[in-house]
PDB file of C-alpha atoms and ligand atoms in Angstrom:
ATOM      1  CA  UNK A  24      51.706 178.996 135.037  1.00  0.00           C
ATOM      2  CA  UNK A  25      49.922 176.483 137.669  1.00  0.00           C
ATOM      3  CA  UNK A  26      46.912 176.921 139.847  1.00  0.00           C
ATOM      4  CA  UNK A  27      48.516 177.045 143.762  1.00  0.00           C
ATOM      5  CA  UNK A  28      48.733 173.302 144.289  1.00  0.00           C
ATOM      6  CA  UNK A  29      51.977 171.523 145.832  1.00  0.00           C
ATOM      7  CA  UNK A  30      52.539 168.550 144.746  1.00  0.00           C
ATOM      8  CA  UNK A  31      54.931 166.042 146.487  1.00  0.00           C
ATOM      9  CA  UNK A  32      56.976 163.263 144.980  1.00  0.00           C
ATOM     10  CA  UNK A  33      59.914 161.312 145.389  1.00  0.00           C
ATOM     11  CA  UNK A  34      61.078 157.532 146.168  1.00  0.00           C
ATOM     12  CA  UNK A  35      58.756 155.170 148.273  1.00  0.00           C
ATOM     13  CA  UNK A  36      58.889 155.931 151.980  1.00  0.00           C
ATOM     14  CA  UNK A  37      60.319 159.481 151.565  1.00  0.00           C
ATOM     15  CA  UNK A  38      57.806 160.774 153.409  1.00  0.00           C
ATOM     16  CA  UNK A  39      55.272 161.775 150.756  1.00  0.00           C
ATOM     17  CA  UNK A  40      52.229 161.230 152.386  1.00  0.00           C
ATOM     18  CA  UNK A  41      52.829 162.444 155.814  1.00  0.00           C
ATOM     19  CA  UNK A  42      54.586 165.661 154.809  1.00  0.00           C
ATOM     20  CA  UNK A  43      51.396 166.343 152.487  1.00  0.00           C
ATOM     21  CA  UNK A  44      49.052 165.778 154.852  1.00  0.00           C
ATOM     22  CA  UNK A  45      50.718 168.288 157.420  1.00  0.00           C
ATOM     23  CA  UNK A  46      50.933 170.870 154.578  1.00  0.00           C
ATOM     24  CA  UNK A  47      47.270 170.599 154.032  1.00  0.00           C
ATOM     25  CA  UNK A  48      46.832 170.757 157.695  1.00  0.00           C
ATOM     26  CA  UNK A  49      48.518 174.069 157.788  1.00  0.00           C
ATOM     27  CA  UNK A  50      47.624 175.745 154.581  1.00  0.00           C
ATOM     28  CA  UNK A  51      43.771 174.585 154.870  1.00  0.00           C
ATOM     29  CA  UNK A  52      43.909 173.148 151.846  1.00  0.00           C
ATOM     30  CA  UNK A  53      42.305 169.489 150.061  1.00  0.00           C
ATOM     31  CA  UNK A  54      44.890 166.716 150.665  1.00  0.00           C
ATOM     32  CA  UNK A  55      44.727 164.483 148.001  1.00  0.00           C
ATOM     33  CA  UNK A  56      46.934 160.967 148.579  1.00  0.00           C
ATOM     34  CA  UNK A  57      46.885 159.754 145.304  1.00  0.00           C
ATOM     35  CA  UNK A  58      47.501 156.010 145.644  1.00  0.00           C
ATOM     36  CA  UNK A  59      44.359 156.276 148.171  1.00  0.00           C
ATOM     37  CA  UNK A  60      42.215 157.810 145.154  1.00  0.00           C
ATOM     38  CA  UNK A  61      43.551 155.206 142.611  1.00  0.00           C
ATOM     39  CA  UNK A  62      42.515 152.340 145.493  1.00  0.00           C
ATOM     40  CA  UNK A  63      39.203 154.119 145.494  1.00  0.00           C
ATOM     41  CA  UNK A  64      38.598 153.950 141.721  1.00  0.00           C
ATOM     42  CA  UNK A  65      39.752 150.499 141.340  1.00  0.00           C
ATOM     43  CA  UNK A  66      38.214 149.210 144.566  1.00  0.00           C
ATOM     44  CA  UNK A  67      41.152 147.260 145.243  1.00  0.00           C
ATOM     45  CA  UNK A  68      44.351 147.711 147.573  1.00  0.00           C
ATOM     46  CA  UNK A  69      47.364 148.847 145.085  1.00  0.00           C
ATOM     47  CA  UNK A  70      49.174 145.533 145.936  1.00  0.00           C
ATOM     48  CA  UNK A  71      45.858 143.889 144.650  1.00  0.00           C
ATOM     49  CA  UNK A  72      45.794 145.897 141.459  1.00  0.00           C
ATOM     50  CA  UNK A  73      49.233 145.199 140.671  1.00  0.00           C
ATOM     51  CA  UNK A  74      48.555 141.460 141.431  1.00  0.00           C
ATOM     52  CA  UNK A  75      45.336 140.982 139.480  1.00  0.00           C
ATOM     53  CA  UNK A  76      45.546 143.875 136.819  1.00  0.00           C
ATOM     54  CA  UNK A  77      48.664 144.261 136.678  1.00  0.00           C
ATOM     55  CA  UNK A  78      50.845 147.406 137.043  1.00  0.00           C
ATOM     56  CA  UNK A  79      50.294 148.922 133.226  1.00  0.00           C
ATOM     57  CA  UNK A  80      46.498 148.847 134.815  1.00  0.00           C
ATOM     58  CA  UNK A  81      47.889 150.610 138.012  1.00  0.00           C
ATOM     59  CA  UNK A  82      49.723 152.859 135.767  1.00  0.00           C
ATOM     60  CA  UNK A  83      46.758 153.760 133.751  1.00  0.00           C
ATOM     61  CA  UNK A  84      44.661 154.626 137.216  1.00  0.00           C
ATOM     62  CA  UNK A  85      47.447 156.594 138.018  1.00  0.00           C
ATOM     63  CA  UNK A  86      47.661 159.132 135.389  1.00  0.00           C
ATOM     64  CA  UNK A  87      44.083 159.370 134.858  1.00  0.00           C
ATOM     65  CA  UNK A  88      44.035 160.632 138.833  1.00  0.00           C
ATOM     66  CA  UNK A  89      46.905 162.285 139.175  1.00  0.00           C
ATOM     67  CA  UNK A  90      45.933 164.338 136.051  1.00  0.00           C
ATOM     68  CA  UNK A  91      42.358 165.022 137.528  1.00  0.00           C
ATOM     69  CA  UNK A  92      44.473 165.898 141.114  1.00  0.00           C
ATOM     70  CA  UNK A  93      46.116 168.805 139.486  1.00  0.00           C
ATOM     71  CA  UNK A  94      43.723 170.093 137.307  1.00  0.00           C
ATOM     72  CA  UNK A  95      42.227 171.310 140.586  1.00  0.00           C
ATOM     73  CA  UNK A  96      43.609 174.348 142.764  1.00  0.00           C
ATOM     74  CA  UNK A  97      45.060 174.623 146.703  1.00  0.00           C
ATOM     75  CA  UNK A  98      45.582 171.402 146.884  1.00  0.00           C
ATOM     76  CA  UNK A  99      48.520 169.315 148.046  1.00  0.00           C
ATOM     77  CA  UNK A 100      48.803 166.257 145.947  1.00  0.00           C
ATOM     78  CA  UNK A 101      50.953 163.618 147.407  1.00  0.00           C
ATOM     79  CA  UNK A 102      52.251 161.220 144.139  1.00  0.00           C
ATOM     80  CA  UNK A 103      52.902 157.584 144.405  1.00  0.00           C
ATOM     81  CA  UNK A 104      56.770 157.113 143.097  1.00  0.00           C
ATOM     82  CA  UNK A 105      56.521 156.395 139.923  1.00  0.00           C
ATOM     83  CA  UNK A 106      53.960 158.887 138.728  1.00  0.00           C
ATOM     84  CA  UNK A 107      57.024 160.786 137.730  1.00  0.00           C
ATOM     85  CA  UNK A 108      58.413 158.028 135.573  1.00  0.00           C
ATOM     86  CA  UNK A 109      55.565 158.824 132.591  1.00  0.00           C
ATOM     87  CA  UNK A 110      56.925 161.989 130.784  1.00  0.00           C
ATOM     88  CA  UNK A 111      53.967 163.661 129.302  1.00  0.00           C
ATOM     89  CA  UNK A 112      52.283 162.986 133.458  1.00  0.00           C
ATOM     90  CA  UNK A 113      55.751 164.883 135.114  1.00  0.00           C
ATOM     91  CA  UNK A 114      54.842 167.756 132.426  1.00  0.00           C
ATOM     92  CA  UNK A 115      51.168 168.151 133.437  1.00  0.00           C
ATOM     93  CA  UNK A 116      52.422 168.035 137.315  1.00  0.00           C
ATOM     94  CA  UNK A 117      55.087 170.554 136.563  1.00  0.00           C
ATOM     95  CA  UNK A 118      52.854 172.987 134.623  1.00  0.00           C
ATOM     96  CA  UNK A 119      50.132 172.591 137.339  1.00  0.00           C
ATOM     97  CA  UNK A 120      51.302 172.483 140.373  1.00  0.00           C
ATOM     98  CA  UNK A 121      54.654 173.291 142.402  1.00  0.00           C
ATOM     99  CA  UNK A 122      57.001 170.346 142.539  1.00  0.00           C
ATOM    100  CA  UNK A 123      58.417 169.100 145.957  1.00  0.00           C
ATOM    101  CA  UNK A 124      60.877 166.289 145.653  1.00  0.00           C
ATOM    102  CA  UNK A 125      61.423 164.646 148.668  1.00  0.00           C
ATOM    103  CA  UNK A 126      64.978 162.988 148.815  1.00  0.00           C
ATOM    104  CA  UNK A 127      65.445 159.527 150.518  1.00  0.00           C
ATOM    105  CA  UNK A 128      68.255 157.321 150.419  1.00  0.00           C
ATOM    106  CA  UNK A 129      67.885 153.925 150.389  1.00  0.00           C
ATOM    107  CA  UNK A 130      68.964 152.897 153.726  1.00  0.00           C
ATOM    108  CA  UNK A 131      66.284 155.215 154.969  1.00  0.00           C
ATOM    109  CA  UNK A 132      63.655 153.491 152.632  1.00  0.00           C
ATOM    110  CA  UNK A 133      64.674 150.161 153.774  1.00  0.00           C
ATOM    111  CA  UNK A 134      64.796 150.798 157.899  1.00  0.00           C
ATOM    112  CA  UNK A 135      61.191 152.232 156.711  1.00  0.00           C
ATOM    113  CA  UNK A 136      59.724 149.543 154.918  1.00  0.00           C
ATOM    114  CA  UNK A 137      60.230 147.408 157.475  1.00  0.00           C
ATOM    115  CA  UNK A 138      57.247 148.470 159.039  1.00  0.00           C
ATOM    116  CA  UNK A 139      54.249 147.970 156.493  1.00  0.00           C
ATOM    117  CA  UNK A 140      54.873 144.723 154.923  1.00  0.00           C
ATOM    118  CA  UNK A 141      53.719 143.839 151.644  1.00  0.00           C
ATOM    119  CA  UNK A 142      52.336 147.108 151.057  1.00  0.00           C
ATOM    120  CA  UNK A 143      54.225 148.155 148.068  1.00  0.00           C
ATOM    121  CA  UNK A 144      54.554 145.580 145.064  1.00  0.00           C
ATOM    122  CA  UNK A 145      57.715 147.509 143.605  1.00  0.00           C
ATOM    123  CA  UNK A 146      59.627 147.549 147.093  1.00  0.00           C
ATOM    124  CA  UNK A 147      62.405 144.745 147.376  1.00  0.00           C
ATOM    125  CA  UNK A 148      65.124 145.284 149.399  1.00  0.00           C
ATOM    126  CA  UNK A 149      67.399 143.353 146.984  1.00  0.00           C
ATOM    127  CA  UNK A 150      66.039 146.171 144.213  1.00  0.00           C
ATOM    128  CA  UNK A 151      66.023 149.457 146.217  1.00  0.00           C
ATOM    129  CA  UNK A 152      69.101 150.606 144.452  1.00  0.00           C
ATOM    130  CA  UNK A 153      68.598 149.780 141.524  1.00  0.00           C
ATOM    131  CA  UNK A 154      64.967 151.191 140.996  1.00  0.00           C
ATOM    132  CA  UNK A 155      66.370 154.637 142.964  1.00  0.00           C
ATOM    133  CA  UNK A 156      69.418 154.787 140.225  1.00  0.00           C
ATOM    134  CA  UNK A 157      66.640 154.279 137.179  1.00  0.00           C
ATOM    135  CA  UNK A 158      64.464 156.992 139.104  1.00  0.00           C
ATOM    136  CA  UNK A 159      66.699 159.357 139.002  1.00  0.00           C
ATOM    137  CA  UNK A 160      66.483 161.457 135.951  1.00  0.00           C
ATOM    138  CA  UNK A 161      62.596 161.116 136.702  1.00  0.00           C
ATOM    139  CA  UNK A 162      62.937 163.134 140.264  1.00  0.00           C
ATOM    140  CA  UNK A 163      65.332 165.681 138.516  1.00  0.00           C
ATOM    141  CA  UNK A 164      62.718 168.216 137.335  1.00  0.00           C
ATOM    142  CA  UNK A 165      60.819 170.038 140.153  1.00  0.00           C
ATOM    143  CA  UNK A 166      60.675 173.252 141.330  1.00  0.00           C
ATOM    144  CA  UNK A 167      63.354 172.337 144.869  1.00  0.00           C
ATOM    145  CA  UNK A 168      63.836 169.099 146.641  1.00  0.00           C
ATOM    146  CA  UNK A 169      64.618 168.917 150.090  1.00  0.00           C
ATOM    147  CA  UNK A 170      66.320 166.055 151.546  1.00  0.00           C
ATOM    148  CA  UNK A 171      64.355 164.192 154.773  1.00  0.00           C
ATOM    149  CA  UNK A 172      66.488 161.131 156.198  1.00  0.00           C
ATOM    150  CA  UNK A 173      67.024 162.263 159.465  1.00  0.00           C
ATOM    151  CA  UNK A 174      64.235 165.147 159.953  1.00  0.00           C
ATOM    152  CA  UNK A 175      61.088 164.628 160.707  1.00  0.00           C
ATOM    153  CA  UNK A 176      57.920 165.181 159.300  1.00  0.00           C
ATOM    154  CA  UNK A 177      57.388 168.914 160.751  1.00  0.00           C
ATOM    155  CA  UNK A 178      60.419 170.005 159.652  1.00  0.00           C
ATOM    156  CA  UNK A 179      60.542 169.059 155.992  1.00  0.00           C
ATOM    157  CA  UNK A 180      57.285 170.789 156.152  1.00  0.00           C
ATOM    158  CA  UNK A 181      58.431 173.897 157.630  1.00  0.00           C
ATOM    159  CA  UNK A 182      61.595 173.580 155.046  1.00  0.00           C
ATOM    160  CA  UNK A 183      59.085 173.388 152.363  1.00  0.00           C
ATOM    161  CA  UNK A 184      56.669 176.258 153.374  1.00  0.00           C
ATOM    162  CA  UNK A 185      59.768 178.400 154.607  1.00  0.00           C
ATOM    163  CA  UNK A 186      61.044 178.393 150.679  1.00  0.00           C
ATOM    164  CA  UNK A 187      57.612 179.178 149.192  1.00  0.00           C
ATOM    165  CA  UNK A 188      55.836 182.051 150.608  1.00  0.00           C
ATOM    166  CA  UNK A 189      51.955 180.710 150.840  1.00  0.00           C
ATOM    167  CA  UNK A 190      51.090 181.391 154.827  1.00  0.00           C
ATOM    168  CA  UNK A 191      49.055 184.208 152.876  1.00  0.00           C
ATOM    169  CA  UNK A 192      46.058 183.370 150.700  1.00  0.00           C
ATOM    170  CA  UNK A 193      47.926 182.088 147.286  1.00  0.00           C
ATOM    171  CA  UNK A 194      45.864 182.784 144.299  1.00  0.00           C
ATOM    172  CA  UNK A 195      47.657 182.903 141.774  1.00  0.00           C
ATOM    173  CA  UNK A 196      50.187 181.358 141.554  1.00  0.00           C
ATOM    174  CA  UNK A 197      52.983 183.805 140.273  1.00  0.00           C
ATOM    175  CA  UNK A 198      53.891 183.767 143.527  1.00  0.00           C
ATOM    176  CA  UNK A 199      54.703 180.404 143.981  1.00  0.00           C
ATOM    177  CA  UNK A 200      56.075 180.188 140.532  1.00  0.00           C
ATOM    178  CA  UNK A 201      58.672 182.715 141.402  1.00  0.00           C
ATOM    179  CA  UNK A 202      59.544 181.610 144.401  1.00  0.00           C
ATOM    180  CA  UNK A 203      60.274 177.770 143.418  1.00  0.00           C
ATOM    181  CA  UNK A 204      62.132 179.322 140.348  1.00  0.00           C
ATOM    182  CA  UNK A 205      64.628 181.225 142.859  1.00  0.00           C
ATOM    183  CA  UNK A 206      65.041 178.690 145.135  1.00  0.00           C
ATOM    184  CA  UNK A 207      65.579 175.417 142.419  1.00  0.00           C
ATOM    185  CA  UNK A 208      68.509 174.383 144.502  1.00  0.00           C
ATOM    186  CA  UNK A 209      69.504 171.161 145.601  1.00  0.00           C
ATOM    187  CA  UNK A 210      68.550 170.601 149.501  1.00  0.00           C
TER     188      UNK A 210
HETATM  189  C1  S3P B 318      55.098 152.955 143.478  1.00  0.00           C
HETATM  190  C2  S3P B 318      54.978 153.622 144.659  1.00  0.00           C
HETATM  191  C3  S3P B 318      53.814 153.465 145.550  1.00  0.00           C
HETATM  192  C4  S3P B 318      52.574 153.061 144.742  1.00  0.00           C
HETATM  193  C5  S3P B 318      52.867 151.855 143.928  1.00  0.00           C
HETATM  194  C6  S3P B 318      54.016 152.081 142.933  1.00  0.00           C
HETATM  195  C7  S3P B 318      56.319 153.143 142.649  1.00  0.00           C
HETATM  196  O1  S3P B 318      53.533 154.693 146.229  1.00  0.00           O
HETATM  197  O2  S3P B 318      52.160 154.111 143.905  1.00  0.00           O
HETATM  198  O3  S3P B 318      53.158 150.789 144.796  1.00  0.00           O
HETATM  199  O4  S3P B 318      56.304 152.797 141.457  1.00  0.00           O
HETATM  200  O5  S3P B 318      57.313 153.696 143.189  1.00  0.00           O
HETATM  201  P1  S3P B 318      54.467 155.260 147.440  1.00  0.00           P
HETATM  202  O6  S3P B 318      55.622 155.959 146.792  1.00  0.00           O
HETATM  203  O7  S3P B 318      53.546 156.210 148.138  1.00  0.00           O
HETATM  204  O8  S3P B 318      54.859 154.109 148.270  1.00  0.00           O
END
């Protein structure tokens, strides 16, 4: 049973944020960007927490948030990729809240990260496929994925609100639980 939040996750540059943020727009509820709260916390850029703290520190910030994040309700949460990594985190996000994968591939993420440099310590071109393969088993749970290389941000969002019914005022979260169960299919 979970308390009507989405959460999104998935690879680096799948689209988390953005599709989040337009989720929140529509439903009217709290957008939380969890790397942004983590930066917050640490008062530091995540490049310079990974740099100076190193990323077991990072990793540390991120569970403590990203627990807090869905202990909440409405919200959409959008994860940093490898909040899904930690076990025990993945099982608080799946009890809590529904679970969006977002589904890149790696030519997307690369034609992507071309634009912010330097803005995320784990992305090397030369390691893309690598990290993806390891990732793998940690983006199989969730309640559906939907895949987003060549749609844009609207549509993934409209994908994601047309398979769980929440346009009405989602309380409890039955709802959503059923609906995710039902439609647990590959996108
Ligand atoms: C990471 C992804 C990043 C950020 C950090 C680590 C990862 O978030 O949390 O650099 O391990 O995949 P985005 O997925 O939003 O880029």
């Amino acid at each position: 049973m979970h308390s009507g939040n989405i959460c999104i996750g998935g690879f680096m540059c799948s689209g988390k944020t953005s599709v989040g943020r337009e989720l929140s727009r529509r439903l009217g509820w709290e957008f939380l960007d969890t790397d942004v709260v983590i930066e917050q916390r640490a008062g530091m850029p995540v490049p310079r927490i990974f740099a100076e703290l190193g990323e077991p520190a990072f990793r540390r910030y991120e569970f403590e948030v990203v627990s807090e994040a869905v202990g909440g309700s409405n919200r959409v949460v959008s994860l940093g990729g490898g909040a899904l990594v930690n076990t025990e985190l993945r099982n608080r996000v799946l009890s809590n809240a529904c679970l969006v994968i977002l589904d890149v591939q790696a030519e997307t993420v690369l034609c992507r990260a071309e634009r912010p440099k330097g803005a995320r310590p784990l992305l090397d071109s030369n390691t893309v496929h690598s990290l993806m393969a390891k990732r793998t088993s940690a983006y199989a749970s969730c309640h559906f994925r939907v895949a987003t290389d060549e749609f844009p941000v609207n549509a993934v969002a409209d994908r994601i609100l047309a398979n769980i019914p929440l346009t009405r005022r989602l309380t409890g979260t039955d709802t959503i639980r059923a609906a995710a169960e039902t439609l647990c299919v590959p996108a």
